[in-house]
């Protein structure tokens, strides 16, 4: 009577695998831990009340599995009504519990779908009088349940059926009520209460008694008006797309990865120059059109996308059945199923033959212009050298001779002619200034310093000149092999001229406070970086103004197959990065 366990039957011991002695030591050890608090509470309440009770709990089987049991307890009383024993039975309800759970879940799912389905539910008797009119039917057609119940679907007060669809609706109703079919699907035009025309799909099914007589007809009605409008728009879009693809010489395709079967748009047959009626429907037929040198590449690209689904863009060449050569640009991607496996490929292909020809022509023009620019640059340098020689040999010698004559006259002039001697000294000063100007012009026309010094020393000399003429500090750094490095005259002259032009721009426009120049040689290229902390500018704006100084630097570098980058923005200074092939020579 105090709740201490003193007996379990053999069936209980066989189930739990625990002896009576073990159970007495730990009477709650077989109860599922999460169920134990509730069990103890219920048992305490039952004992306090002295009433029979039942509870559901999970008990551990000998193999460790927990199963649901219905546990019932009842008191045994003596003649005076005093409890002398408590008896209990444990009934395995695992299977019924699972069935209840499944039934409950199924009911919940069904209730959820019914409540949330966009379908209207309409039920009629065998004479087509409405017996059920759901909330969604009210929302779809506008008539309240009270207005629709017990009315025939043909009732003029409802006016559900579009007049021109009356005959097909009659046929559908006859098939259902006569027993010809048990279910069917129809697309009808219907009216709402406000006389709005809508398109509806009716999913109809018949419920019969044991003798096969019709009891009710249940219809699930779906408003597909938007879909019908979308289908019409899609047809128009497909027509427009076909026309656009025809103009753009483009087509679309899809490939079933499993069957290797392809589907092409009308435009794609034109792109590949094949007849739709005779062309094969597999991927292999398409591959045969591709030129031999490109076929493996295209096939491998398709395989990769078939595995990863990643988008791709490729170009290849084909030969049409009539022998015409064409260039094709193709874009594609993969569609995956719920497991992440690629099941279908989609893409477009465009005939870019004319575009490629235009690009080749344009590229050829660019190359010709670049060669012409290089030729003009060489002519310009040669002309500069020629002018420099003329100035040096002719004008320089003449000024030197004039100076020598004036010095001679000055020495021969009597001291009494002070005014004349003063004028002669002024002339000598002007001649010295002229000679200095000639040397500066000669330096700009032809960097003779490159002939007299190492190329790095020449650039360092330019840096010193910039500092001396402007007062701007210039940091010059070199990171090259320790051994003496020889580069071609073209590369040396290019770097020298780029520095010259950059320093000219810095002097004129930048208002910089610091300038740095660095030279390094990574990976077989020589890198020249010129950077200042000046005003900076918008490169796009300068480009639109046709800045010939920057254009000249770029063309010099590109003519030697190098790279020229200019980075700048207002208030953040300017950086020029030049990369040239090293072109070392013995």
C-alpha positions as CSV (number, residue, x, y, z in Angstrom):
1,X,0.0,0.0,0.0
2,X,3.0,2.4,0.4
3,X,4.0,1.9,-3.2
4,X,7.0,-0.4,-2.7
5,X,7.2,-3.0,-5.4
6,X,7.1,-6.6,-4.3
7,X,6.1,-8.6,-7.4
8,X,6.3,-8.7,-11.2
9,X,5.3,-11.6,-13.4
10,X,7.6,-13.5,-15.7
11,X,6.4,-11.7,-18.8
12,X,7.4,-8.4,-17.3
13,X,10.9,-9.8,-16.4
14,X,11.3,-11.3,-19.9
15,X,10.4,-8.0,-21.5
16,X,12.8,-5.9,-19.4
17,X,15.5,-8.5,-18.8
18,X,15.6,-7.4,-15.1
19,X,15.0,-9.6,-12.1
20,X,12.6,-8.8,-9.3
21,X,15.6,-8.1,-7.0
22,X,17.1,-5.7,-9.5
23,X,13.8,-4.0,-10.0
24,X,13.2,-3.5,-6.3
25,X,16.5,-1.7,-6.1
26,X,15.7,0.6,-9.0
27,X,12.0,0.5,-9.6
28,X,12.0,3.4,-12.1
29,X,15.1,2.4,-14.1
30,X,13.1,1.1,-17.0
31,X,11.1,4.3,-17.5
32,X,12.2,6.7,-20.3
33,X,14.0,9.6,-18.5
34,X,11.8,12.3,-20.2
35,X,8.7,10.5,-19.1
36,X,9.8,9.8,-15.5
37,X,8.8,13.2,-13.9
38,X,5.3,13.0,-15.2
39,X,4.9,9.3,-14.2
40,X,6.1,10.0,-10.6
41,X,3.7,13.0,-10.3
42,X,0.7,10.9,-11.6
43,X,1.6,8.0,-9.4
44,X,1.8,10.3,-6.3
45,X,-1.5,11.8,-7.1
46,X,-3.1,8.4,-7.7
47,X,-1.8,7.1,-4.3
48,X,-2.9,10.2,-2.5
49,X,-6.4,9.9,-4.0
50,X,-6.5,6.2,-3.6
51,X,-8.1,6.0,-7.1
52,X,-7.5,3.8,-10.1
53,X,-5.5,5.5,-12.8
54,X,-3.8,4.9,-16.1
55,X,-0.8,6.6,-17.8
56,X,1.2,6.2,-21.0
57,X,4.9,5.9,-20.8
58,X,7.9,4.4,-22.6
59,X,9.5,1.3,-21.0
60,X,13.0,0.0,-21.9
61,X,13.0,-3.5,-23.4
62,X,15.8,-5.9,-22.7
63,X,17.6,-5.0,-26.0
64,X,17.6,-1.3,-25.0
65,X,14.6,-0.2,-27.2
66,X,11.9,1.9,-25.6
67,X,8.3,1.1,-26.4
68,X,5.1,2.8,-25.5
69,X,2.9,1.1,-22.8
70,X,-0.4,1.8,-21.3
71,X,0.0,1.3,-17.5
72,X,-3.1,0.9,-15.4
73,X,-3.1,0.8,-11.6
74,X,-5.9,-0.1,-9.2
75,X,-6.0,-0.4,-5.4
76,X,-7.2,-3.6,-3.5
77,X,-9.1,-2.7,-0.4
78,X,-10.1,-4.9,2.6
79,X,-13.6,-5.0,4.1
80,X,-13.0,-1.8,6.0
81,X,-12.0,-0.1,2.7
82,X,-8.3,0.2,3.5
83,X,-5.9,-0.2,0.7
84,X,-3.8,-3.3,1.2
85,X,-2.2,-3.7,-2.2
86,X,-1.8,-1.8,-5.5
87,X,-2.0,-3.9,-8.7
88,X,-0.8,-2.7,-12.1
89,X,-0.7,-4.0,-15.7
90,X,1.5,-2.7,-18.5
91,X,0.1,-3.1,-22.1
92,X,2.3,-2.7,-25.1
93,X,0.6,0.0,-27.3
94,X,3.6,0.9,-29.5
95,X,2.0,-0.2,-32.8
96,X,-1.3,1.6,-32.0
97,X,0.6,4.6,-30.8
98,X,2.6,4.8,-34.1
99,X,-0.6,4.3,-36.0
100,X,-2.3,7.1,-34.0
101,X,0.7,9.4,-34.7
102,X,0.7,8.6,-38.4
103,X,-3.1,9.1,-38.5
104,X,-2.8,12.4,-36.6
105,X,0.0,13.6,-38.9
106,X,-2.0,12.5,-42.0
107,X,-5.0,14.4,-40.7
108,X,-2.9,17.4,-39.9
109,X,-1.4,17.4,-43.4
110,X,-4.8,16.9,-45.0
111,X,-6.3,19.7,-42.9
112,X,-3.4,22.0,-43.7
113,X,-3.7,21.4,-47.4
114,X,-7.4,21.7,-47.5
115,X,-7.3,25.0,-45.5
116,X,-4.5,26.4,-47.6
117,X,-5.2,25.1,-51.0
118,X,-6.2,27.7,-53.6
119,X,-8.8,25.3,-55.0
120,X,-12.5,25.8,-54.6
121,X,-14.4,22.7,-53.4
122,X,-17.8,22.2,-54.9
123,X,-19.9,19.0,-54.4
124,X,-23.1,18.1,-56.3
125,X,-25.6,15.3,-56.0
126,X,-26.3,13.0,-58.9
127,X,-28.8,15.6,-60.4
128,X,-26.1,18.3,-60.2
129,X,-27.6,20.2,-57.3
130,X,-24.9,21.8,-55.2
131,X,-24.5,20.3,-51.7
132,X,-21.2,21.9,-50.8
133,X,-19.7,25.3,-51.5
134,X,-16.4,26.0,-49.8
135,X,-15.0,29.2,-48.6
136,X,-12.6,29.3,-51.6
137,X,-15.6,28.8,-53.9
138,X,-17.1,31.9,-52.4
139,X,-13.8,33.8,-52.9
140,X,-13.4,32.5,-56.5
141,X,-17.0,33.0,-57.8
142,X,-18.3,35.7,-55.5
143,X,-21.6,33.8,-54.4
144,X,-22.0,33.1,-50.8
145,X,-22.6,29.5,-49.6
146,X,-26.2,30.4,-48.8
147,X,-26.7,31.6,-52.4
148,X,-25.3,28.5,-54.0
149,X,-26.4,25.6,-51.9
150,X,-29.3,23.5,-53.4
151,X,-29.1,25.3,-56.7
152,X,-28.4,23.4,-59.9
153,X,-25.1,24.3,-61.6
154,X,-27.2,25.4,-64.7
155,X,-29.4,27.6,-62.5
156,X,-29.7,31.0,-64.2
157,X,-29.3,32.7,-60.9
158,X,-25.8,31.4,-60.7
159,X,-24.8,31.8,-64.4
160,X,-21.6,29.9,-63.8
161,X,-21.1,28.6,-67.3
162,X,-20.0,30.6,-70.2
163,X,-22.6,30.1,-73.0
164,X,-20.2,28.9,-75.6
165,X,-18.9,26.2,-73.2
166,X,-22.4,24.8,-72.3
167,X,-22.1,21.9,-74.8
168,X,-18.7,20.6,-73.6
169,X,-19.9,21.0,-70.0
170,X,-23.0,18.9,-70.8
171,X,-20.8,16.2,-72.2
172,X,-18.6,16.2,-69.1
173,X,-21.6,16.0,-66.8
174,X,-23.2,13.1,-68.9
175,X,-20.0,11.1,-68.7
176,X,-19.8,11.5,-64.9
177,X,-23.5,10.8,-64.1
178,X,-23.9,7.9,-66.6
179,X,-20.9,6.0,-65.2
180,X,-18.8,6.3,-68.4
181,X,-15.9,7.8,-66.4
182,X,-15.1,8.1,-62.7
183,X,-13.0,11.2,-63.1
184,X,-12.1,13.8,-65.6
185,X,-10.4,17.2,-66.1
186,X,-11.8,20.1,-68.0
187,X,-10.9,23.7,-68.8
188,X,-13.9,25.9,-68.8
189,X,-14.7,29.6,-69.1
190,X,-16.9,30.7,-66.1
191,X,-18.5,33.9,-64.8
192,X,-18.2,35.3,-61.4
193,X,-21.1,37.0,-59.6
194,X,-19.8,40.4,-61.0
195,X,-19.9,38.9,-64.5
196,X,-16.2,38.8,-64.8
197,X,-15.0,36.1,-67.2
198,X,-12.4,33.7,-65.8
199,X,-10.7,30.5,-66.9
200,X,-11.0,27.5,-64.5
201,X,-9.8,24.0,-64.4
202,X,-12.3,21.5,-63.0
203,X,-11.0,18.3,-61.4
204,X,-14.1,16.1,-61.2
205,X,-14.5,12.8,-59.5
206,X,-17.5,10.5,-58.7
207,X,-18.4,8.8,-55.4
208,X,-20.5,5.7,-55.9
209,X,-22.4,3.3,-53.6
210,X,-21.8,-0.5,-53.5
211,X,-24.2,-0.9,-56.4
212,X,-22.3,1.6,-58.5
213,X,-24.9,4.3,-58.4
214,X,-23.7,7.9,-58.3
215,X,-23.9,9.5,-54.9
216,X,-22.0,12.7,-55.3
217,X,-19.7,14.5,-57.7
218,X,-16.8,16.3,-56.2
219,X,-15.1,19.1,-58.1
220,X,-11.9,20.9,-57.2
221,X,-11.8,24.2,-59.2
222,X,-8.7,26.1,-59.9
223,X,-8.6,29.7,-61.3
224,X,-6.1,29.6,-64.2
225,X,-6.9,33.0,-65.7
226,X,-3.5,34.4,-65.0
227,X,-1.9,31.3,-66.5
228,X,-4.0,31.5,-69.6
229,X,-3.0,35.2,-70.0
230,X,0.6,34.3,-69.3
231,X,0.4,31.5,-71.9
232,X,-0.9,33.9,-74.5
233,X,1.9,36.4,-73.6
234,X,4.4,33.5,-73.7
235,X,3.3,32.6,-77.2
236,X,3.7,36.2,-78.2
237,X,7.1,36.3,-76.5
238,X,8.2,33.1,-78.2
239,X,7.2,34.6,-81.5
240,X,9.2,37.8,-80.7
241,X,12.1,35.8,-79.4
242,X,12.2,33.7,-82.5
243,X,12.3,36.9,-84.6
244,X,15.0,38.4,-82.4
245,X,17.1,35.2,-82.5
246,X,16.7,35.2,-86.3
247,X,18.0,38.8,-86.5
248,X,20.8,38.2,-84.0
249,X,21.7,34.8,-85.6
250,X,21.1,33.1,-82.3
251,X,19.3,30.1,-81.0
252,X,18.7,28.2,-77.7
253,X,19.1,24.6,-76.8
254,X,18.6,22.1,-73.9
255,X,20.3,18.7,-73.3
256,X,19.0,15.9,-71.2
257,X,22.1,14.6,-69.4
258,X,20.7,11.1,-68.9
259,X,19.3,10.4,-72.5
260,X,21.8,12.7,-74.3
261,X,18.8,14.1,-76.2
262,X,18.8,17.7,-77.3
263,X,16.0,20.2,-78.0
264,X,16.7,23.1,-80.3
265,X,14.9,26.3,-81.0
266,X,14.0,27.2,-84.6
267,X,16.8,29.8,-84.6
268,X,19.4,27.2,-83.7
269,X,18.9,25.2,-86.9
270,X,19.6,28.4,-88.8
271,X,22.7,29.1,-86.7
272,X,24.2,25.7,-87.6
273,X,22.8,25.6,-91.1
274,X,21.0,22.3,-90.8
275,X,17.6,21.1,-91.9
276,X,15.2,20.6,-89.0
277,X,13.5,17.7,-90.8
278,X,16.6,15.6,-91.3
279,X,19.0,16.7,-88.6
280,X,19.5,14.2,-85.7
281,X,18.1,14.8,-82.3
282,X,21.1,13.7,-80.2
283,X,24.2,15.5,-78.9
284,X,26.4,13.4,-81.2
285,X,24.8,14.8,-84.3
286,X,25.6,18.3,-83.1
287,X,29.2,17.3,-82.3
288,X,29.8,16.1,-85.8
289,X,29.3,19.7,-87.1
290,X,32.2,21.0,-84.9
291,X,35.7,21.2,-86.5
292,X,38.1,18.4,-85.4
293,X,40.4,20.7,-83.5
294,X,37.6,22.1,-81.4
295,X,35.4,19.0,-80.9
296,X,37.2,17.6,-77.9
297,X,37.3,21.0,-76.2
298,X,33.5,21.4,-76.6
299,X,32.8,17.9,-75.5
300,X,35.0,18.3,-72.4
301,X,33.2,21.6,-71.5
302,X,29.8,19.9,-71.8
303,X,31.0,17.1,-69.5
304,X,32.4,19.5,-66.9
305,X,29.1,21.5,-66.8
306,X,27.2,18.2,-66.7
307,X,29.1,17.4,-63.5
308,X,29.2,20.8,-61.8
309,X,26.4,22.8,-63.4
310,X,28.7,25.8,-63.6
311,X,28.0,28.3,-66.4
312,X,30.4,28.5,-69.3
313,X,31.1,30.6,-72.4
314,X,33.1,29.1,-75.3
315,X,33.9,29.8,-78.9
316,X,34.5,27.2,-81.6
317,X,34.2,26.6,-85.3
318,X,31.8,24.5,-87.3
319,X,31.4,23.4,-90.9
320,X,27.8,23.3,-92.1
321,X,26.5,20.5,-94.3
322,X,27.0,22.7,-97.3
323,X,30.7,23.2,-96.4
324,X,30.4,26.8,-95.0
325,X,32.8,27.7,-92.2
326,X,31.2,29.5,-89.2
327,X,32.4,30.8,-85.8
328,X,30.1,30.1,-82.9
329,X,29.9,31.6,-79.4
330,X,28.0,29.5,-76.9
331,X,26.8,30.2,-73.3
332,X,25.4,27.4,-71.1
333,X,24.7,26.2,-67.6
334,X,23.4,23.2,-65.7
335,X,20.1,22.6,-63.9
336,X,20.3,20.4,-60.8
337,X,17.7,18.2,-59.1
338,X,16.9,18.2,-55.4
339,X,20.0,16.0,-54.7
340,X,22.4,18.4,-56.4
341,X,22.8,16.2,-59.5
342,X,22.9,18.0,-62.9
343,X,19.9,16.6,-65.0
344,X,19.8,19.1,-67.8
345,X,21.9,21.7,-69.6
346,X,20.6,24.9,-71.1
347,X,22.3,27.4,-73.3
348,X,22.4,29.7,-76.4
349,X,24.6,29.6,-79.5
350,X,25.2,32.5,-81.8
351,X,26.7,32.8,-85.2
352,X,29.6,35.3,-84.7
353,X,31.3,34.7,-88.1
354,X,30.8,38.3,-89.3
355,X,31.7,39.6,-85.9
356,X,34.9,37.6,-85.8
357,X,35.8,38.8,-89.3
358,X,35.1,42.4,-88.2
359,X,37.3,41.8,-85.0
360,X,40.1,40.4,-87.1
361,X,39.9,43.3,-89.5
362,X,39.8,45.7,-86.5
363,X,42.7,43.9,-84.9
364,X,44.6,44.1,-88.1
365,X,43.9,47.8,-88.3
366,X,45.1,48.2,-84.7
367,X,48.3,46.4,-85.5
368,X,48.8,48.4,-88.6
369,X,48.2,51.6,-86.7
370,X,50.6,50.5,-83.9
371,X,53.3,49.6,-86.5
372,X,52.7,53.0,-88.1
373,X,52.9,54.7,-84.7
374,X,56.1,52.8,-83.9
375,X,57.5,53.8,-87.3
376,X,56.5,57.4,-86.8
377,X,58.1,57.3,-83.3
378,X,61.3,56.0,-84.8
379,X,61.2,58.7,-87.5
380,X,60.5,61.3,-84.8
381,X,63.5,60.1,-82.7
382,X,65.7,60.0,-85.8
383,X,64.5,63.5,-86.8
384,X,65.2,64.6,-83.2
385,X,68.7,63.2,-83.4
386,X,69.3,64.8,-86.8
387,X,68.1,68.2,-85.5
388,X,70.2,67.8,-82.4
389,X,73.3,67.1,-84.5
390,X,72.5,70.1,-86.7
391,X,72.1,72.3,-83.7
392,X,75.3,70.9,-82.1
393,X,77.4,71.0,-85.2
394,X,76.2,74.2,-86.8
395,X,74.5,76.5,-84.3
396,X,76.7,75.4,-81.4
397,X,79.9,75.8,-83.3
398,X,78.8,79.2,-84.7
399,X,77.9,80.5,-81.2
400,X,81.2,79.2,-79.9
401,X,83.1,81.0,-82.7
402,X,81.1,84.2,-82.1
403,X,82.0,84.0,-78.4
404,X,85.7,83.5,-79.1
405,X,85.7,86.5,-81.5
406,X,83.9,88.7,-79.0
407,X,86.3,87.6,-76.2
408,X,89.2,88.5,-78.6
409,X,87.7,91.9,-79.3
410,X,87.2,92.4,-75.6
411,X,90.8,91.7,-74.9
412,X,92.0,94.1,-77.6
413,X,89.6,96.9,-76.6
414,X,91.3,99.7,-74.7
415,X,90.4,100.0,-71.0
416,X,89.1,103.5,-71.7
417,X,86.1,102.1,-73.7
418,X,84.4,100.9,-70.5
419,X,80.9,101.1,-72.0
420,X,81.8,99.0,-75.0
421,X,83.6,96.4,-72.8
422,X,80.5,96.2,-70.5
423,X,78.3,95.5,-73.5
424,X,80.7,92.9,-74.8
425,X,80.5,91.1,-71.4
426,X,76.7,91.2,-71.6
427,X,76.9,89.6,-75.1
428,X,79.3,86.9,-73.8
429,X,76.8,86.2,-71.0
430,X,74.0,85.9,-73.5
431,X,76.1,83.6,-75.6
432,X,76.8,81.4,-72.5
433,X,73.0,81.3,-71.8
434,X,72.4,80.4,-75.4
435,X,74.9,77.5,-75.2
436,X,73.2,76.3,-72.0
437,X,69.8,76.4,-73.7
438,X,71.2,74.5,-76.6
439,X,72.5,71.8,-74.2
440,X,69.1,71.6,-72.5
441,X,67.3,71.4,-75.9
442,X,69.8,68.8,-77.1
443,X,69.1,66.8,-73.9
444,X,65.4,66.8,-74.6
445,X,65.7,66.1,-78.3
446,X,68.1,63.2,-77.9
447,X,69.0,61.6,-74.5
448,X,72.7,61.5,-75.1
449,X,73.1,60.6,-71.5
450,X,72.0,57.1,-72.4
451,X,75.0,56.8,-74.7
452,X,77.4,58.1,-72.0
453,X,76.0,56.4,-68.9
454,X,74.3,53.2,-67.7
455,X,70.5,53.2,-68.2
456,X,69.7,53.2,-64.5
457,X,72.2,56.1,-64.0
458,X,70.4,58.0,-66.7
459,X,67.0,57.7,-65.0
460,X,68.6,58.6,-61.7
461,X,70.0,61.7,-63.5
462,X,66.5,62.6,-64.6
463,X,65.4,62.3,-60.9
464,X,68.2,64.7,-59.8
465,X,67.2,67.1,-62.6
466,X,63.6,67.1,-61.4
467,X,64.6,67.8,-57.8
468,X,67.0,70.6,-58.9
469,X,64.5,72.3,-61.2
470,X,61.4,72.0,-59.0
471,X,62.7,71.5,-55.5
472,X,60.4,68.4,-55.1
473,X,62.1,65.5,-53.2
474,X,62.5,62.5,-55.4
475,X,63.1,59.0,-53.9
476,X,64.8,56.6,-56.4
477,X,65.0,52.9,-55.6
478,X,66.3,49.9,-57.6
479,X,65.7,46.2,-56.9
480,X,67.7,44.3,-59.6
481,X,70.4,41.6,-59.6
482,X,73.7,42.7,-58.2
483,X,75.6,42.0,-61.4
484,X,75.5,44.6,-64.2
485,X,72.3,44.2,-66.2
486,X,72.2,45.1,-69.9
487,X,68.9,45.8,-71.6
488,X,68.1,46.7,-75.2
489,X,68.4,50.3,-76.3
490,X,64.7,50.4,-77.2
491,X,63.7,49.4,-73.7
492,X,66.2,51.8,-72.1
493,X,65.0,54.7,-74.3
494,X,61.3,53.8,-73.7
495,X,61.8,54.0,-69.9
496,X,63.8,57.2,-70.2
497,X,61.2,58.9,-72.3
498,X,58.3,57.7,-70.0
499,X,60.2,59.3,-67.1
500,X,60.8,62.5,-69.0
501,X,57.1,62.8,-69.9
502,X,55.9,61.9,-66.4
503,X,58.3,64.4,-64.8
504,X,57.0,67.1,-67.3
505,X,53.4,66.4,-66.2
506,X,54.4,66.4,-62.5
507,X,56.1,69.8,-63.0
508,X,53.2,71.4,-64.9
509,X,50.1,70.0,-63.2
510,X,50.6,67.9,-60.0
511,X,51.7,70.3,-57.3
512,X,53.2,67.2,-55.7
513,X,55.3,67.4,-52.5
514,X,57.0,64.0,-53.0
515,X,57.9,61.8,-55.9
516,X,59.1,58.2,-55.9
517,X,60.6,56.2,-58.7
518,X,61.3,52.5,-58.4
519,X,62.7,49.8,-60.8
520,X,62.4,46.1,-60.2
521,X,62.8,42.9,-62.3
522,X,60.4,40.1,-61.4
523,X,59.6,37.2,-63.7
524,X,61.6,38.3,-66.7
525,X,60.0,41.7,-66.9
526,X,61.4,45.1,-65.9
527,X,58.9,47.2,-63.8
528,X,59.1,51.0,-63.6
529,X,56.8,52.7,-61.1
530,X,56.5,56.5,-60.9
531,X,54.3,57.8,-58.1
532,X,53.5,61.3,-56.8
533,X,51.3,62.7,-54.0
534,X,49.9,65.6,-56.0
535,X,46.4,66.7,-57.0
536,X,45.6,63.7,-59.1
537,X,42.9,63.6,-61.8
538,X,40.2,61.6,-63.4
539,X,41.9,59.4,-66.0
540,X,38.6,59.1,-68.0
541,X,38.3,62.9,-68.2
542,X,41.8,63.3,-69.4
543,X,41.4,60.5,-71.9
544,X,38.3,62.3,-73.4
545,X,40.5,65.4,-73.8
546,X,43.0,63.4,-75.9
547,X,46.1,63.9,-73.7
548,X,48.8,63.2,-76.2
549,X,51.5,63.0,-73.4
550,X,49.8,60.0,-71.7
551,X,48.9,58.6,-75.1
552,X,52.5,58.8,-76.3
553,X,53.8,57.0,-73.1
554,X,51.2,54.3,-73.6
555,X,52.0,53.8,-77.3
556,X,55.8,53.6,-76.6
557,X,55.2,50.9,-74.1
558,X,52.7,48.9,-76.1
559,X,54.9,49.1,-79.2
560,X,57.5,47.0,-77.2
561,X,54.7,44.5,-76.2
562,X,54.7,45.9,-72.7
563,X,51.9,47.0,-70.3
564,X,51.0,50.6,-69.3
565,X,48.8,51.3,-66.3
566,X,47.8,54.7,-64.9
567,X,46.1,55.0,-61.6
568,X,44.9,58.3,-60.3
569,X,41.9,60.1,-58.7
570,X,41.3,63.7,-57.6
571,X,43.2,64.5,-54.4
572,X,45.0,61.1,-54.3
573,X,48.0,61.6,-56.5
574,X,49.0,59.6,-59.6
575,X,50.8,56.3,-60.2
576,X,52.2,55.1,-63.5
577,X,53.2,51.4,-63.8
578,X,55.2,50.2,-66.8
579,X,56.0,46.6,-67.4
580,X,58.4,45.8,-70.3
581,X,60.0,42.5,-71.5
582,X,63.5,42.4,-70.1
583,X,65.2,41.7,-73.5
584,X,68.7,41.2,-72.0
585,X,71.6,41.1,-74.3
586,X,75.1,39.8,-74.0
